[in-house]
């Protein structure tokens, strides 16, 4: 019964994806076109003959609506077209190379953040209002409030330039080059998760069923593991959906500072260069990633929380 | 048990892994200031470096700014791609380490009396990287491809001097009607619309490089990918990971493969300048694309040996919109504004990154041309301010009738700092209240072009070729980049004449005259001329400063490190040949700076320090 409910829910969500994406594509398509300037504007003006050739090659000479439908037709077949800016690459190729990098760095950062964040949060909650609690949460506050463009250069100076332990940036899929970006990305998330966990853990520990468990004489370790942990991380799980999406789609700041070839820079560079196809490709891809992740979070949520079962809705 | 052994394995992996990061050839052994220094350069009789002083591994890691937009030489326009393409390909002409045009694939050439027809005689024994012979027809095909409307190349602008190029690009003429003719297997002729004294230089730029016809026809727009690209330069493409790096290896089929000492070049796209400096400091780079302005002073103090500053052919200035109030028909006001800008303070106190104050449009150092220098260039700033106040009153402004203007620039810290400083100078000297307006780059370009809302705006120009004409033509009546609305028939006529003139000295005189006319019309506020700044590993030699900032890798080589503890030689990092007076590849303030005589004379084998 429960299985069936989840399946039905999944099907509805997947169907809902289509109008959402269509809306996203339409808004993004016209927004980037409305932005002043075009992909071939630069400080050096092109002779009109060359300009006309470029417009013809990229179909920019057609009416906007025709371009829109041409684009829709093209992406139906899964082809995002050639990038205007990186002329030797198609948008598909760029996403295929950029996303694994962003997903690896972001995924590792999320993993690190989840493990450390919940550990810190639970520790702080168990030692509520002690020196441990205050110092751990104080450090977590620092993690949230210091921006990553400050932390990253400091980490590079310390570990790469002066100590010489790690490379100062670049990418070759070796773990050495992943360490610093993963830590930098994870720091604020660790802090956020720690705060969430601490808050909900304290709340859960005060609830009646925990009192019952303790009254039954269960060891404290068991109480925490079996009865308190699952409900306490529920808010963390719902936070992790959008947070994971944000991490694995790439951060421009981190990518710039560590020179990592992730997806985030393509999005920003694409928008700044009016690289229409690249921006559109990345926007659509982002849309799909975010929708899918939210859906996964819903499933995990249902699994963790017996109060939510999708069959009950009907 | 299992856990502790896993931890031990991880630790071991850490320790060994750290010692050999990545491919095991680079070491991240702390900041470069503690690094080993190179041995003394020893030259052999033929002027080549002695193999005994060369490092075993000849790999050069070059920081290269942004990701190159393409490696198709006919489409490439950006600076990053042009650096790579200069290593991959060679045109009919090419450049020496000093940036002079020298024979490339063409061994020699004849120029007709009317300076419109160039006959090129190609070297006969050349082959492509795939072993096929390189013939004149390859160039005919390539130039036609670059100008084909279907190629839609923006870089083709460079080839517009060729006869009928514009018509072919517009699709009005067949491609065969281009002024390019094949005379025999190794001879070809190019006819121009008019005399173009810098044409041989244009032929050394990527858009005039040959591409292999079979290669292009086989792979279409994918031909520039590794494993596919066939090239004719000193290096071939072996790997390309977008935004990670591009690796080139030596092309054994290159005509001078024996003299190219560097075996492998890796171009790393590093967008962030601070990251680039950090990677240089941690030993990950031999050559940076640039250095961040805000670290310039620090680098000058701490990396004097590595920091290289050299004049570049670019000008930074602000322009007036001459079509709108208050600047329309108001030369006195414009002159007052130009005079009251203290360029010394701007370059020494505001920007602080080694730029040279400028009073004219064309930067110094371009192929022997001496830029026009207005009278006020020799005045003190006090005298300039005095004259500025007089002109300002003459223009009808005073304390009772103050002037309000807008200074417009595209969003950038540097432009902002300069605009702010100029505004305060105008406030101080003339009592002008100015508003700063910053705009996103493309919005800014559009506003500038429309000439409606602009008053004073940031401008600048970095030339593609070694000729003052590149700067002056921007001010022709109706030119696409004449965002000033400037129009002066005398100026246009002088440029027309310069375009036709064959005698170099006379042509330069005409351009000088044109620059004088332009500067007397007070169209721009010259601020400074650009310099290039970068960090270079002292082990890396063979390159030279030049105003083009072109540095082909094939002239470079890497020296061995000196054994630790051996005495410092006296001549530190002297350039390999006598440098131009200004183009000294070192920052000021180096206590070990050699005298010019020492620098000019490379130390030879029998010097006492060599071991």
XYZ file of C-alpha atoms in Angstrom, chain B:
611
model
C 42.117 -3.992 13.785
C 40.642 -3.261 10.397
C 39.917 0.296 11.340
C 43.404 1.064 12.564
C 45.021 -0.507 9.507
C 42.711 1.514 7.286
C 43.766 4.664 9.074
C 47.398 3.714 8.715
C 46.920 3.122 4.988
C 45.217 6.485 4.659
C 48.061 8.185 6.505
C 50.654 6.541 4.295
C 48.686 7.605 1.285
C 48.611 11.153 2.634
C 52.338 11.281 3.120
C 53.327 9.796 -0.205
C 50.506 11.539 -1.973
C 51.546 14.926 -0.705
C 55.092 14.433 -1.828
C 53.939 13.780 -5.347
C 50.759 15.622 -6.049
C 48.981 14.860 -9.278
C 51.347 13.573 -11.899
C 54.257 13.485 -9.516
C 56.350 16.023 -11.369
C 55.297 19.177 -9.634
C 56.276 19.821 -6.105
C 54.430 22.087 -3.763
C 57.415 22.773 -1.572
C 56.381 26.028 -0.018
C 56.602 29.606 -1.209
C 58.866 30.406 -4.067
C 60.922 32.884 -2.050
C 62.588 29.895 -0.361
C 63.145 28.112 -3.644
C 66.344 27.178 -5.393
C 67.705 29.702 -7.830
C 68.806 28.917 -11.382
C 72.381 28.379 -12.456
C 74.156 30.961 -14.548
C 73.182 30.930 -18.227
C 76.068 29.722 -20.368
C 75.856 30.233 -24.121
C 77.642 28.176 -26.712
C 79.445 29.703 -29.669
C 76.358 29.533 -31.863
C 74.429 31.596 -29.319
C 72.397 28.651 -28.068
C 72.321 27.775 -24.375
C 74.821 25.149 -23.297
C 73.002 21.820 -22.689
C 74.926 21.522 -19.409
C 72.947 24.385 -17.831
C 69.524 23.189 -18.991
C 67.075 21.537 -16.628
C 66.381 17.873 -17.323
C 62.695 18.447 -17.650
C 61.720 21.089 -20.171
C 58.062 21.601 -19.282
C 56.600 25.077 -19.041
C 53.419 25.838 -17.115
C 51.858 29.048 -18.360
C 48.942 30.777 -16.675
C 46.633 31.869 -19.472
C 43.758 33.963 -18.129
C 40.342 32.820 -19.210
C 39.492 29.619 -21.010
C 40.307 30.152 -24.716
C 37.113 30.513 -26.738
C 38.376 28.295 -29.562
C 41.510 26.776 -31.048
C 40.275 27.269 -34.599
C 42.796 29.921 -35.669
C 40.297 31.539 -38.027
C 37.696 32.079 -35.314
C 39.979 32.907 -32.387
C 40.097 36.473 -31.207
C 40.954 36.535 -27.537
C 44.406 36.976 -26.065
C 44.405 33.559 -24.303
C 43.707 31.634 -27.484
C 46.227 33.644 -29.482
C 49.036 32.668 -27.079
C 48.265 28.988 -27.624
C 47.778 29.320 -31.381
C 51.157 31.015 -31.785
C 52.692 27.810 -30.428
C 50.525 25.538 -32.557
C 50.739 27.261 -35.925
C 53.011 29.378 -38.048
C 51.894 31.883 -40.663
C 53.645 33.135 -43.778
C 55.409 35.526 -41.440
C 56.100 35.055 -37.766
C 57.623 36.991 -34.874
C 61.028 37.015 -33.256
C 61.347 37.019 -29.457
C 61.465 40.844 -29.601
C 58.166 40.910 -31.520
C 59.702 41.825 -34.885
C 58.134 40.359 -38.022
C 60.407 37.684 -39.506
C 59.995 35.068 -42.234
C 57.844 32.132 -41.187
C 56.576 29.611 -43.685
C 57.464 32.143 -46.390
C 61.227 32.283 -46.832
C 61.122 35.675 -48.565
C 58.714 38.010 -50.323
C 58.547 40.829 -52.885
C 56.399 43.909 -52.548
C 55.294 45.645 -55.749
C 56.048 49.326 -56.421
C 52.505 50.403 -55.613
C 52.781 48.474 -52.319
C 49.621 46.577 -53.136
C 50.913 43.231 -54.347
C 52.893 40.856 -52.157
C 54.540 37.781 -53.680
C 55.489 35.093 -51.158
C 58.092 32.389 -51.799
C 57.475 29.525 -49.408
C 60.087 27.227 -47.901
C 60.058 24.033 -49.908
C 60.680 21.316 -47.367
C 57.938 21.975 -44.821
C 55.402 19.426 -43.597
C 52.330 19.445 -41.385
C 52.376 17.705 -38.019
C 50.886 14.651 -39.760
C 53.754 14.535 -42.236
C 51.919 15.861 -45.292
C 53.769 18.539 -47.293
C 52.835 22.153 -46.590
C 52.317 24.071 -49.844
C 51.115 27.469 -51.017
C 47.701 26.051 -51.790
C 47.212 25.420 -48.055
C 47.480 29.158 -47.482
C 45.158 30.002 -50.350
C 42.594 27.581 -48.943
C 43.035 28.915 -45.392
C 42.736 32.592 -46.245
C 39.648 31.806 -48.297
C 38.195 29.822 -45.414
C 38.841 32.692 -42.979
C 36.987 35.106 -45.258
C 34.181 32.754 -46.245
C 30.816 34.157 -45.054
C 29.897 30.640 -43.897
C 32.842 30.563 -41.502
C 31.379 33.673 -39.854
C 34.694 34.696 -38.360
C 34.854 37.934 -36.385
C 38.625 37.771 -36.572
C 38.376 38.170 -40.366
C 38.357 41.937 -39.741
C 42.138 41.631 -39.677
C 42.150 40.442 -43.315
C 39.996 43.269 -44.680
C 42.981 44.978 -46.393
C 42.965 42.100 -48.933
C 41.354 43.064 -52.211
C 37.622 42.247 -52.397
C 37.643 40.851 -48.846
C 34.711 43.018 -47.793
C 32.636 42.020 -50.808
C 33.364 38.333 -50.268
C 32.413 38.595 -46.605
C 29.182 40.315 -47.569
C 28.426 37.478 -49.971
C 28.463 39.850 -52.943
C 31.418 38.222 -54.659
C 32.555 34.650 -55.074
C 35.387 33.512 -52.821
C 37.642 33.063 -55.903
C 37.597 36.803 -56.508
C 39.645 37.483 -53.393
C 42.993 39.105 -54.113
C 44.804 35.837 -53.464
C 46.468 33.919 -56.297
C 48.408 30.682 -56.461
C 51.418 31.095 -58.774
C 52.982 27.657 -58.377
C 53.289 24.984 -55.714
C 55.397 27.183 -53.455
C 54.585 30.702 -54.632
C 51.524 32.811 -53.991
C 50.446 36.392 -54.390
C 48.218 38.577 -52.257
C 46.788 41.807 -53.658
C 45.562 44.526 -51.321
C 42.949 47.225 -51.743
C 45.482 49.887 -50.780
C 48.950 50.094 -49.296
C 48.915 48.620 -45.795
C 52.338 49.022 -44.197
C 51.520 46.685 -41.320
C 50.225 43.893 -43.565
C 53.209 41.580 -43.006
C 52.525 41.846 -39.289
C 48.867 40.923 -39.827
C 49.975 37.741 -41.581
C 51.637 36.615 -38.354
C 48.291 36.673 -36.518
C 46.143 33.552 -36.004
C 43.473 34.405 -38.577
C 46.146 34.159 -41.291
C 47.469 30.772 -40.112
C 47.114 27.787 -42.396
C 44.734 24.988 -41.522
C 44.939 21.551 -43.091
C 42.190 21.199 -45.681
C 41.700 17.441 -45.228
C 41.652 17.875 -41.471
C 38.927 20.524 -41.620
C 36.891 18.659 -44.218
C 37.066 15.427 -42.242
C 36.087 16.747 -38.828
C 34.185 19.945 -39.607
C 33.858 22.273 -36.620
C 35.359 19.590 -34.365
C 38.756 19.643 -36.073
C 40.385 21.723 -33.356
C 40.026 18.996 -30.739
C 42.994 16.999 -29.397
C 43.738 13.902 -31.413
C 42.293 15.582 -34.494
C 44.020 18.941 -34.914
C 46.780 19.012 -37.522
C 49.064 22.022 -37.155
C 52.321 23.326 -38.579
C 53.896 25.143 -35.642
C 56.494 24.175 -33.070
C 53.934 22.317 -30.939
C 50.931 20.070 -31.404
C 47.812 19.750 -29.314
C 47.866 16.699 -27.057
C 45.182 17.400 -24.462
C 42.386 19.868 -23.827
C 40.184 19.841 -20.773
C 37.982 22.919 -20.775
C 38.806 25.212 -17.827
C 41.455 22.748 -16.601
C 44.277 23.011 -19.056
C 45.629 22.593 -22.553
C 48.737 20.545 -23.120
C 50.962 20.944 -26.156
C 53.942 18.758 -26.989
C 56.813 19.470 -29.338
C 56.106 18.878 -33.010
C 59.016 16.818 -34.367
C 57.993 17.859 -37.886
C 58.435 21.584 -37.226
C 61.088 23.204 -39.398
C 63.160 24.290 -36.417
C 62.243 21.465 -34.076
C 65.899 21.083 -33.078
C 66.119 24.577 -31.689
C 62.885 24.405 -29.692
C 64.056 23.293 -26.270
C 60.785 23.149 -24.354
C 59.248 19.706 -24.821
C 55.864 20.309 -23.236
C 53.791 23.446 -22.622
C 50.754 23.433 -20.384
C 48.409 26.388 -20.607
C 46.309 26.729 -17.483
C 43.220 28.923 -17.640
C 43.106 30.706 -14.296
C 40.455 33.392 -14.189
C 41.199 34.676 -10.721
C 44.375 36.748 -10.546
C 44.998 36.113 -6.854
C 44.657 32.397 -7.418
C 47.190 32.689 -10.184
C 49.670 34.412 -7.875
C 49.091 31.747 -5.213
C 49.668 29.001 -7.712
C 52.839 30.686 -8.879
C 54.015 31.050 -5.298
C 53.342 27.415 -4.558
C 55.406 26.365 -7.560
C 52.502 25.342 -9.765
C 53.230 27.872 -12.525
C 56.251 29.242 -14.387
C 54.564 32.197 -15.986
C 51.476 34.139 -14.956
C 49.039 35.764 -17.335
C 48.997 38.933 -15.235
C 49.162 40.023 -11.617
C 46.377 41.559 -9.526
C 46.724 45.308 -9.184
C 46.017 45.266 -5.484
C 49.001 42.997 -4.848
C 51.340 44.863 -7.151
C 53.191 46.787 -4.429
C 53.597 43.715 -2.276
C 54.916 41.717 -5.211
C 57.321 44.525 -6.048
C 58.818 44.177 -2.596
C 58.732 40.408 -2.212
C 59.031 39.093 -5.761
C 61.281 41.687 -7.330
C 63.245 38.960 -9.099
C 60.148 37.378 -10.627
C 58.030 40.450 -11.396
C 58.367 41.575 -15.006
C 56.975 44.929 -16.163
C 57.059 46.036 -19.774
C 55.284 48.670 -21.929
C 52.280 47.408 -23.838
C 50.485 48.917 -26.806
C 47.371 50.080 -25.060
C 46.015 53.438 -23.920
C 43.618 54.158 -21.089
C 41.616 57.337 -21.408
C 38.249 58.964 -20.835
C 36.225 60.356 -23.710
C 33.849 63.289 -24.129
C 30.497 63.009 -25.845
C 30.832 65.857 -28.335
C 27.223 65.652 -29.503
C 25.551 66.704 -26.238
C 25.663 69.458 -23.676
C 27.860 70.533 -21.974
C 30.691 69.455 -24.259
C 29.230 70.201 -27.668
C 31.151 73.130 -29.205
C 32.939 73.800 -25.959
C 36.670 73.131 -26.442
C 37.695 75.427 -23.584
C 35.689 73.411 -21.103
C 37.075 70.143 -22.430
C 40.620 71.462 -22.285
C 40.056 72.673 -18.719
C 38.949 69.192 -17.715
C 41.894 67.555 -19.471
C 44.387 69.894 -17.829
C 43.094 69.542 -14.299
C 43.613 65.780 -14.171
C 46.827 65.007 -12.318
C 48.117 61.917 -14.080
C 51.112 61.610 -11.803
C 48.848 61.150 -8.796
C 46.575 58.780 -10.714
C 49.341 56.388 -11.634
C 51.547 56.727 -8.564
C 48.961 57.037 -5.811
C 45.651 55.755 -7.136
C 46.324 52.826 -9.398
C 49.905 52.104 -8.285
C 50.650 49.430 -10.763
C 53.414 50.748 -12.883
C 51.402 52.383 -15.684
C 52.949 55.373 -17.462
C 51.177 58.791 -17.303
C 50.080 59.806 -20.760
C 49.275 63.060 -22.587
C 48.465 61.650 -26.009
C 46.500 58.857 -27.624
C 49.120 56.549 -29.130
C 51.283 54.750 -26.564
C 55.068 54.879 -26.895
C 57.070 51.977 -28.279
C 54.940 51.184 -31.320
C 57.295 50.389 -34.180
C 59.424 53.516 -33.891
C 56.524 55.994 -33.915
C 57.038 58.920 -31.557
C 53.606 60.000 -30.280
C 52.551 63.616 -30.331
C 53.248 65.429 -27.084
C 51.171 68.523 -26.329
C 52.726 71.640 -24.881
C 51.155 71.116 -21.462
C 52.960 67.810 -21.071
C 56.011 69.765 -19.941
C 54.167 72.042 -17.538
C 53.911 71.480 -13.802
C 50.512 70.422 -12.534
C 50.239 73.821 -10.828
C 50.591 75.551 -14.201
C 48.065 73.167 -15.742
C 45.555 73.848 -12.983
C 46.032 77.577 -13.390
C 45.357 77.401 -17.114
C 42.437 75.048 -16.465
C 40.768 77.613 -14.172
C 41.225 80.326 -16.783
C 39.665 78.178 -19.530
C 36.872 77.067 -17.216
C 35.887 80.693 -16.593
C 36.226 81.448 -20.263
C 33.750 78.636 -20.926
C 31.305 80.521 -18.751
C 31.451 78.603 -15.489
C 32.216 79.931 -12.066
C 31.308 79.396 -8.427
C 27.946 80.998 -9.045
C 27.402 78.941 -12.153
C 28.900 75.578 -11.249
C 29.060 72.657 -13.617
C 27.494 69.256 -12.908
C 28.607 66.296 -14.952
C 28.331 62.539 -15.026
C 31.335 60.264 -15.286
C 30.303 56.920 -16.691
C 32.298 53.674 -16.558
C 31.736 49.947 -16.701
C 31.707 48.189 -13.343
C 35.253 47.533 -12.196
C 37.214 48.511 -9.101
C 39.967 50.040 -11.137
C 37.701 52.244 -13.255
C 35.868 53.266 -10.119
C 39.019 54.303 -8.294
C 40.186 56.347 -11.257
C 36.791 57.976 -11.864
C 36.557 58.845 -8.189
C 40.020 60.408 -8.204
C 39.289 62.402 -11.355
C 36.020 63.626 -9.874
C 37.795 64.853 -6.767
C 40.500 66.567 -8.841
C 37.840 68.398 -10.829
C 36.054 69.302 -7.624
C 39.232 70.641 -6.096
C 40.554 72.585 -9.074
C 37.371 73.704 -10.828
C 34.615 73.163 -8.255
C 32.787 70.722 -10.522
C 30.196 68.446 -8.946
C 30.362 65.120 -10.696
C 28.251 62.017 -10.312
C 29.729 58.575 -10.912
C 27.607 56.164 -12.918
C 28.691 52.568 -13.264
C 27.068 50.143 -15.659
C 27.405 46.516 -16.610
C 29.812 46.215 -19.541
C 27.369 45.595 -22.372
C 24.908 48.191 -21.151
C 27.785 50.626 -20.955
C 28.885 49.869 -24.528
C 25.373 50.405 -25.785
C 24.978 53.743 -24.006
C 28.336 54.881 -25.266
C 27.374 54.040 -28.812
C 24.016 55.795 -28.654
C 25.668 59.032 -27.506
C 22.528 60.265 -25.731
C 23.073 59.896 -22.003
C 26.884 59.904 -21.950
C 28.967 62.923 -20.973
C 32.406 61.814 -19.821
C 33.007 58.097 -20.152
C 35.758 55.548 -19.728
C 37.410 54.427 -22.919
C 40.607 52.728 -23.914
C 42.199 50.797 -26.697
C 44.597 47.922 -26.956
C 45.869 47.463 -30.462
C 45.941 44.196 -32.360
C 48.840 45.207 -34.495
C 51.972 47.231 -34.232
C 50.746 50.452 -35.871
C 49.514 53.846 -34.604
C 46.781 53.720 -37.238
C 44.948 51.222 -35.038
C 44.421 53.967 -32.435
C 43.795 56.868 -34.770
C 41.182 55.265 -37.017
C 38.767 55.035 -34.058
C 38.252 58.792 -34.371
C 37.357 58.883 -38.042
C 33.994 60.431 -38.861
C 31.385 57.711 -38.621
C 33.726 54.956 -37.438
C 31.813 52.244 -35.562
C 33.714 52.953 -32.363
C 33.651 56.728 -32.625
C 31.490 57.007 -29.516
C 32.688 60.570 -29.086
C 30.765 61.866 -32.099
C 34.009 63.379 -33.327
C 34.181 64.543 -36.926
C 36.997 66.577 -38.442
C 37.591 66.478 -42.183
C 41.241 67.526 -41.815
C 41.826 64.577 -39.509
C 40.030 62.188 -41.881
C 41.999 63.492 -44.854
C 45.309 63.005 -43.052
C 44.400 59.415 -42.263
C 43.317 58.816 -45.858
C 46.669 60.052 -47.043
C 48.502 57.954 -44.462
C 46.644 54.914 -45.751
C 47.993 55.513 -49.241
C 51.505 56.607 -48.342
C 54.254 54.071 -49.041
C 57.247 55.883 -47.624
C 57.392 55.001 -44.003
C 58.777 58.265 -42.670
C 56.203 60.308 -44.569
C 53.415 58.040 -43.424
C 54.490 58.442 -39.830
C 54.609 62.190 -40.270
C 50.992 62.116 -41.543
C 49.831 60.054 -38.609
C 51.673 62.285 -36.198
C 49.943 65.260 -37.798
C 46.585 63.500 -37.437
C 47.242 62.783 -33.779
C 48.148 66.449 -33.280
C 44.850 67.560 -34.853
C 42.939 65.113 -32.683
C 44.637 66.147 -29.472
C 44.113 69.852 -30.258
C 40.403 69.157 -30.593
C 40.350 67.825 -27.008
C 38.299 64.724 -27.644
C 39.809 62.479 -24.986
C 41.398 62.806 -21.569
C 44.548 60.694 -21.810
C 45.292 59.011 -18.487
C 47.983 56.409 -18.901
C 49.456 53.872 -21.278
C 49.359 50.210 -20.342
C 52.174 47.975 -19.232
C 52.192 44.202 -18.973
C 52.966 42.759 -15.571
C 53.569 39.153 -14.771
C 55.540 36.804 -12.569
C 58.072 34.612 -14.330
C 60.050 31.732 -12.862
C 63.690 32.879 -12.918
C 64.594 29.468 -14.339
C 62.622 30.255 -17.473
C 64.686 32.139 -20.051
C 64.937 32.830 -23.739
C 61.899 35.106 -23.986
C 62.072 38.878 -24.290
C 59.855 41.792 -23.459
C 58.025 43.295 -26.393
C 55.264 45.816 -26.915
C 53.051 43.143 -28.507
C 53.351 40.903 -25.421
C 53.781 37.891 -27.685
C 55.970 35.159 -26.226
C 56.206 31.990 -28.320
C 57.307 29.046 -26.210
C 59.718 27.767 -28.828
C 62.295 30.409 -27.863
C 62.106 29.532 -24.172
C 64.169 27.111 -22.122
C 64.527 26.223 -18.475
C 67.753 26.429 -16.505
C 68.884 23.938 -13.897
C 68.725 24.897 -10.241
C 71.879 25.916 -8.421
C 72.992 23.501 -5.749
C 71.819 24.789 -2.369
C 74.440 26.848 -0.574
C 76.424 27.824 -3.656
C 77.247 31.548 -3.874
C 74.845 33.966 -5.485
C 76.107 35.095 -8.845
C 76.341 38.842 -9.333
C 74.158 39.231 -12.360
C 70.651 38.323 -11.292
C 68.213 37.322 -13.966
C 69.741 39.448 -16.675
C 67.860 39.394 -19.937
C 69.450 37.203 -22.538
C 70.092 39.983 -25.005
C 70.436 43.732 -24.534
C 66.963 44.941 -23.612
C 65.389 48.171 -24.750
C 66.015 50.881 -22.191
C 62.509 50.775 -20.720
C 61.800 47.122 -21.180
C 63.987 45.878 -18.365
C 62.411 42.625 -17.169
C 62.688 43.436 -13.519
C 61.102 45.643 -10.951
C 62.884 48.571 -9.438
C 64.388 48.402 -5.996
C 66.238 45.119 -6.396
C 69.435 45.607 -4.369
C 71.257 43.122 -6.567
C 70.250 44.824 -9.749
C 73.155 44.727 -12.150
C 74.454 47.803 -13.891
C 73.163 48.173 -17.457
C 76.531 47.048 -18.811
C 76.358 43.826 -16.866
C 72.799 43.257 -17.902
C 73.592 43.864 -21.517
C 76.447 41.388 -21.570
C 75.309 37.836 -20.904
C 77.747 36.125 -18.591
C 79.824 33.615 -20.490
C 81.469 30.360 -19.570
C 84.751 31.750 -18.342
C 83.265 33.999 -15.649
C 84.646 33.265 -12.200
C 81.287 32.245 -10.653
C 80.574 29.402 -13.001
C 81.596 26.082 -11.648
